[in-house]
Amino acid sequence: MARQIIQKLIDDLDGGEASETISFAVDGWNYTIDLSEKNASALRGALAPFVDAGTSVGRGSGTWRPGLGAGAQRASRADNQAIRAWAAENGYELSARGRIPTSVVDAFEAAKKAPAATPEKRARSSQATKTSAPTKATKRTTRKKAAAAV
């Protein structure tokens, strides 16, 4: 069975045939609009004084997802592999797959920012970690204190 899908853009202003989809943002909200060449030119002309007077903050990726704020980042596969390797060398027990606890990622980032240890300090710390039991990444929980008996 053959299937042919034809996508036709309709101008969102006048209902005629649109030639392009324009993306823009105002007050933190992203919008798209399908416009003909005439209406797209009119939109760009209307926005020109504001664009000229404004400050460019770069282009967005266009892949907004709920839960990821402006500062949030997802680690790449290479980052995750580096974090897992570092965690194994430093006594954290992690599964080969799944989410890496934030505490481990934070410790990894702190270790990257810390100054490099001298060879003799590294030798002492590696001997200390070999003799101590590995630390498991655990979730911190708060416990309520029991009420005192009167």
mmCIF file of C-alpha atoms in Angstrom:
data_model
loop_
_atom_site.group_PDB
_atom_site.id
_atom_site.type_symbol
_atom_site.label_atom_id
_atom_site.label_comp_id
_atom_site.label_asym_id
_atom_site.label_seq_id
_atom_site.Cartn_x
_atom_site.Cartn_y
_atom_site.Cartn_z
ATOM 1 C CA MET A 1 0.000 0.000 0.000
ATOM 2 C CA ALA A 2 1.432 3.374 -0.991
ATOM 3 C CA ARG A 3 0.757 6.489 1.002
ATOM 4 C CA GLN A 4 1.484 10.076 0.131
ATOM 5 C CA ILE A 5 1.245 12.749 2.793
ATOM 6 C CA ILE A 6 1.085 16.338 1.636
ATOM 7 C CA GLN A 7 1.679 19.022 4.223
ATOM 8 C CA LYS A 8 0.252 22.374 3.258
ATOM 9 C CA LEU A 9 0.937 25.484 5.328
ATOM 10 C CA ILE A 10 -2.002 27.825 5.822
ATOM 11 C CA ASP A 11 -1.350 31.464 6.708
ATOM 12 C CA ASP A 12 -2.522 31.938 10.289
ATOM 13 C CA LEU A 13 -3.575 35.547 9.618
ATOM 14 C CA ASP A 14 -5.490 35.507 6.354
ATOM 15 C CA GLY A 15 -6.113 31.803 5.655
ATOM 16 C CA GLY A 16 -4.208 31.842 2.358
ATOM 17 C CA GLU A 17 -1.234 29.659 1.452
ATOM 18 C CA ALA A 18 1.733 30.156 3.794
ATOM 19 C CA SER A 19 5.340 29.972 2.648
ATOM 20 C CA GLU A 20 7.146 29.649 5.994
ATOM 21 C CA THR A 21 6.844 29.092 9.716
ATOM 22 C CA ILE A 22 8.304 31.852 11.885
ATOM 23 C CA SER A 23 9.348 31.324 15.496
ATOM 24 C CA PHE A 24 9.545 34.162 17.989
ATOM 25 C CA ALA A 25 9.433 34.743 21.726
ATOM 26 C CA VAL A 26 7.847 37.409 23.901
ATOM 27 C CA ASP A 27 7.963 37.634 27.704
ATOM 28 C CA GLY A 28 9.508 34.182 27.997
ATOM 29 C CA TRP A 29 6.854 32.491 25.833
ATOM 30 C CA ASN A 30 7.823 30.878 22.521
ATOM 31 C CA TYR A 31 5.479 31.124 19.554
ATOM 32 C CA THR A 32 5.362 29.877 15.960
ATOM 33 C CA ILE A 33 3.191 31.231 13.189
ATOM 34 C CA ASP A 34 2.716 30.133 9.583
ATOM 35 C CA LEU A 35 2.785 33.133 7.240
ATOM 36 C CA SER A 36 2.849 33.993 3.554
ATOM 37 C CA GLU A 37 5.816 35.946 2.205
ATOM 38 C CA LYS A 38 3.794 39.172 2.385
ATOM 39 C CA ASN A 39 2.730 38.682 6.026
ATOM 40 C CA ALA A 40 6.196 37.409 7.055
ATOM 41 C CA SER A 41 7.727 40.561 5.590
ATOM 42 C CA ALA A 42 5.154 42.693 7.450
ATOM 43 C CA LEU A 43 5.957 40.901 10.755
ATOM 44 C CA ARG A 44 9.692 41.379 10.278
ATOM 45 C CA GLY A 45 9.131 45.038 9.378
ATOM 46 C CA ALA A 46 6.986 45.608 12.471
ATOM 47 C CA LEU A 47 9.571 43.965 14.735
ATOM 48 C CA ALA A 48 12.612 45.615 13.099
ATOM 49 C CA PRO A 49 12.795 48.681 15.398
ATOM 50 C CA PHE A 50 12.576 46.462 18.492
ATOM 51 C CA VAL A 51 15.116 43.965 17.146
ATOM 52 C CA ASP A 52 17.513 46.790 16.282
ATOM 53 C CA ALA A 53 17.190 48.353 19.762
ATOM 54 C CA GLY A 54 17.266 45.033 21.648
ATOM 55 C CA THR A 55 20.186 42.900 22.748
ATOM 56 C CA SER A 56 20.647 39.511 21.119
ATOM 57 C CA VAL A 57 20.935 36.668 23.633
ATOM 58 C CA GLY A 58 21.679 33.957 21.086
ATOM 59 C CA ARG A 59 19.598 31.364 19.384
ATOM 60 C CA GLY A 60 17.631 28.784 21.322
ATOM 61 C CA SER A 61 17.837 25.111 20.504
ATOM 62 C CA GLY A 62 14.123 24.940 19.775
ATOM 63 C CA THR A 63 13.692 21.781 21.823
ATOM 64 C CA TRP A 64 12.057 23.036 24.986
ATOM 65 C CA ARG A 65 11.001 20.297 27.376
ATOM 66 C CA PRO A 66 9.116 20.634 30.648
ATOM 67 C CA GLY A 67 11.352 20.221 33.681
ATOM 68 C CA LEU A 68 14.480 21.543 32.031
ATOM 69 C CA GLY A 69 14.965 25.134 33.053
ATOM 70 C CA ALA A 70 17.291 27.557 31.378
ATOM 71 C CA GLY A 71 20.265 26.418 33.498
ATOM 72 C CA ALA A 72 19.510 22.703 33.525
ATOM 73 C CA GLN A 73 21.669 20.452 31.405
ATOM 74 C CA ARG A 74 21.538 16.822 30.489
ATOM 75 C CA ALA A 75 24.748 14.884 30.660
ATOM 76 C CA SER A 76 25.898 13.229 27.461
ATOM 77 C CA ARG A 77 26.725 9.551 27.212
ATOM 78 C CA ALA A 78 30.447 10.372 27.358
ATOM 79 C CA ASP A 79 29.876 12.455 30.514
ATOM 80 C CA ASN A 80 27.975 9.592 32.133
ATOM 81 C CA GLN A 81 30.731 7.125 31.273
ATOM 82 C CA ALA A 82 33.352 9.460 32.742
ATOM 83 C CA ILE A 83 31.281 9.927 35.906
ATOM 84 C CA ARG A 84 30.761 6.154 36.294
ATOM 85 C CA ALA A 85 34.497 5.495 35.789
ATOM 86 C CA TRP A 86 35.401 8.190 38.321
ATOM 87 C CA ALA A 87 32.826 6.866 40.794
ATOM 88 C CA ALA A 88 34.213 3.322 40.526
ATOM 89 C CA GLU A 89 37.770 4.595 41.128
ATOM 90 C CA ASN A 90 36.608 6.589 44.129
ATOM 91 C CA GLY A 91 34.582 3.912 45.912
ATOM 92 C CA TYR A 92 31.035 4.732 44.823
ATOM 93 C CA GLU A 93 28.864 1.758 43.881
ATOM 94 C CA LEU A 94 26.769 2.514 40.803
ATOM 95 C CA SER A 95 24.827 0.292 38.460
ATOM 96 C CA ALA A 96 25.997 0.110 34.856
ATOM 97 C CA ARG A 97 22.753 1.730 33.689
ATOM 98 C CA GLY A 98 20.176 4.147 35.002
ATOM 99 C CA ARG A 99 20.204 7.518 36.658
ATOM 100 C CA ILE A 100 23.363 8.653 38.418
ATOM 101 C CA PRO A 101 22.588 10.143 41.852
ATOM 102 C CA THR A 102 23.024 13.900 42.093
ATOM 103 C CA SER A 103 25.380 13.471 45.042
ATOM 104 C CA VAL A 104 27.769 11.461 42.860
ATOM 105 C CA VAL A 105 27.563 13.979 39.993
ATOM 106 C CA ASP A 106 28.204 16.825 42.459
ATOM 107 C CA ALA A 107 31.218 14.973 43.916
ATOM 108 C CA PHE A 108 32.538 14.349 40.386
ATOM 109 C CA GLU A 109 32.167 18.042 39.475
ATOM 110 C CA ALA A 110 33.872 19.098 42.722
ATOM 111 C CA ALA A 111 36.748 16.693 42.033
ATOM 112 C CA LYS A 112 37.171 18.135 38.534
ATOM 113 C CA LYS A 113 37.405 21.663 39.968
ATOM 114 C CA ALA A 114 39.770 20.688 42.806
ATOM 115 C CA PRO A 115 43.500 21.235 42.229
ATOM 116 C CA ALA A 116 45.396 18.151 41.128
ATOM 117 C CA ALA A 117 47.013 16.217 43.967
ATOM 118 C CA THR A 118 50.775 15.715 44.085
ATOM 119 C CA PRO A 119 52.008 12.176 43.296
ATOM 120 C CA GLU A 120 52.777 11.369 46.948
ATOM 121 C CA LYS A 121 49.329 12.585 48.091
ATOM 122 C CA ARG A 122 47.747 10.476 45.344
ATOM 123 C CA ALA A 123 49.719 7.421 46.508
ATOM 124 C CA ARG A 124 48.609 7.955 50.128
ATOM 125 C CA SER A 125 44.982 8.490 49.182
ATOM 126 C CA SER A 126 44.925 5.404 46.919
ATOM 127 C CA GLN A 127 46.318 3.271 49.784
ATOM 128 C CA ALA A 128 43.656 4.672 52.098
ATOM 129 C CA THR A 129 40.846 3.889 49.669
ATOM 130 C CA LYS A 130 42.102 0.352 49.100
ATOM 131 C CA THR A 131 41.898 -0.431 52.813
ATOM 132 C CA SER A 132 38.515 1.211 53.423
ATOM 133 C CA ALA A 133 35.211 -0.266 52.318
ATOM 134 C CA PRO A 134 33.595 1.333 49.253
ATOM 135 C CA THR A 135 30.968 3.947 49.940
ATOM 136 C CA LYS A 136 27.573 3.395 48.423
ATOM 137 C CA ALA A 137 25.694 6.356 46.990
ATOM 138 C CA THR A 138 22.601 6.661 49.146
ATOM 139 C CA LYS A 139 19.666 8.987 49.297
ATOM 140 C CA ARG A 140 19.599 11.253 52.296
ATOM 141 C CA THR A 141 16.477 11.105 54.399
ATOM 142 C CA THR A 142 15.421 13.023 57.456
ATOM 143 C CA ARG A 143 14.223 11.230 60.529
ATOM 144 C CA LYS A 144 11.811 12.603 63.041
ATOM 145 C CA LYS A 145 12.854 12.407 66.656
ATOM 146 C CA ALA A 146 10.613 10.346 68.897
ATOM 147 C CA ALA A 147 8.623 12.337 71.419
ATOM 148 C CA ALA A 148 9.988 12.119 74.959
ATOM 149 C CA ALA A 149 7.884 10.043 77.331
ATOM 150 C CA VAL A 150 6.577 12.047 80.279
#
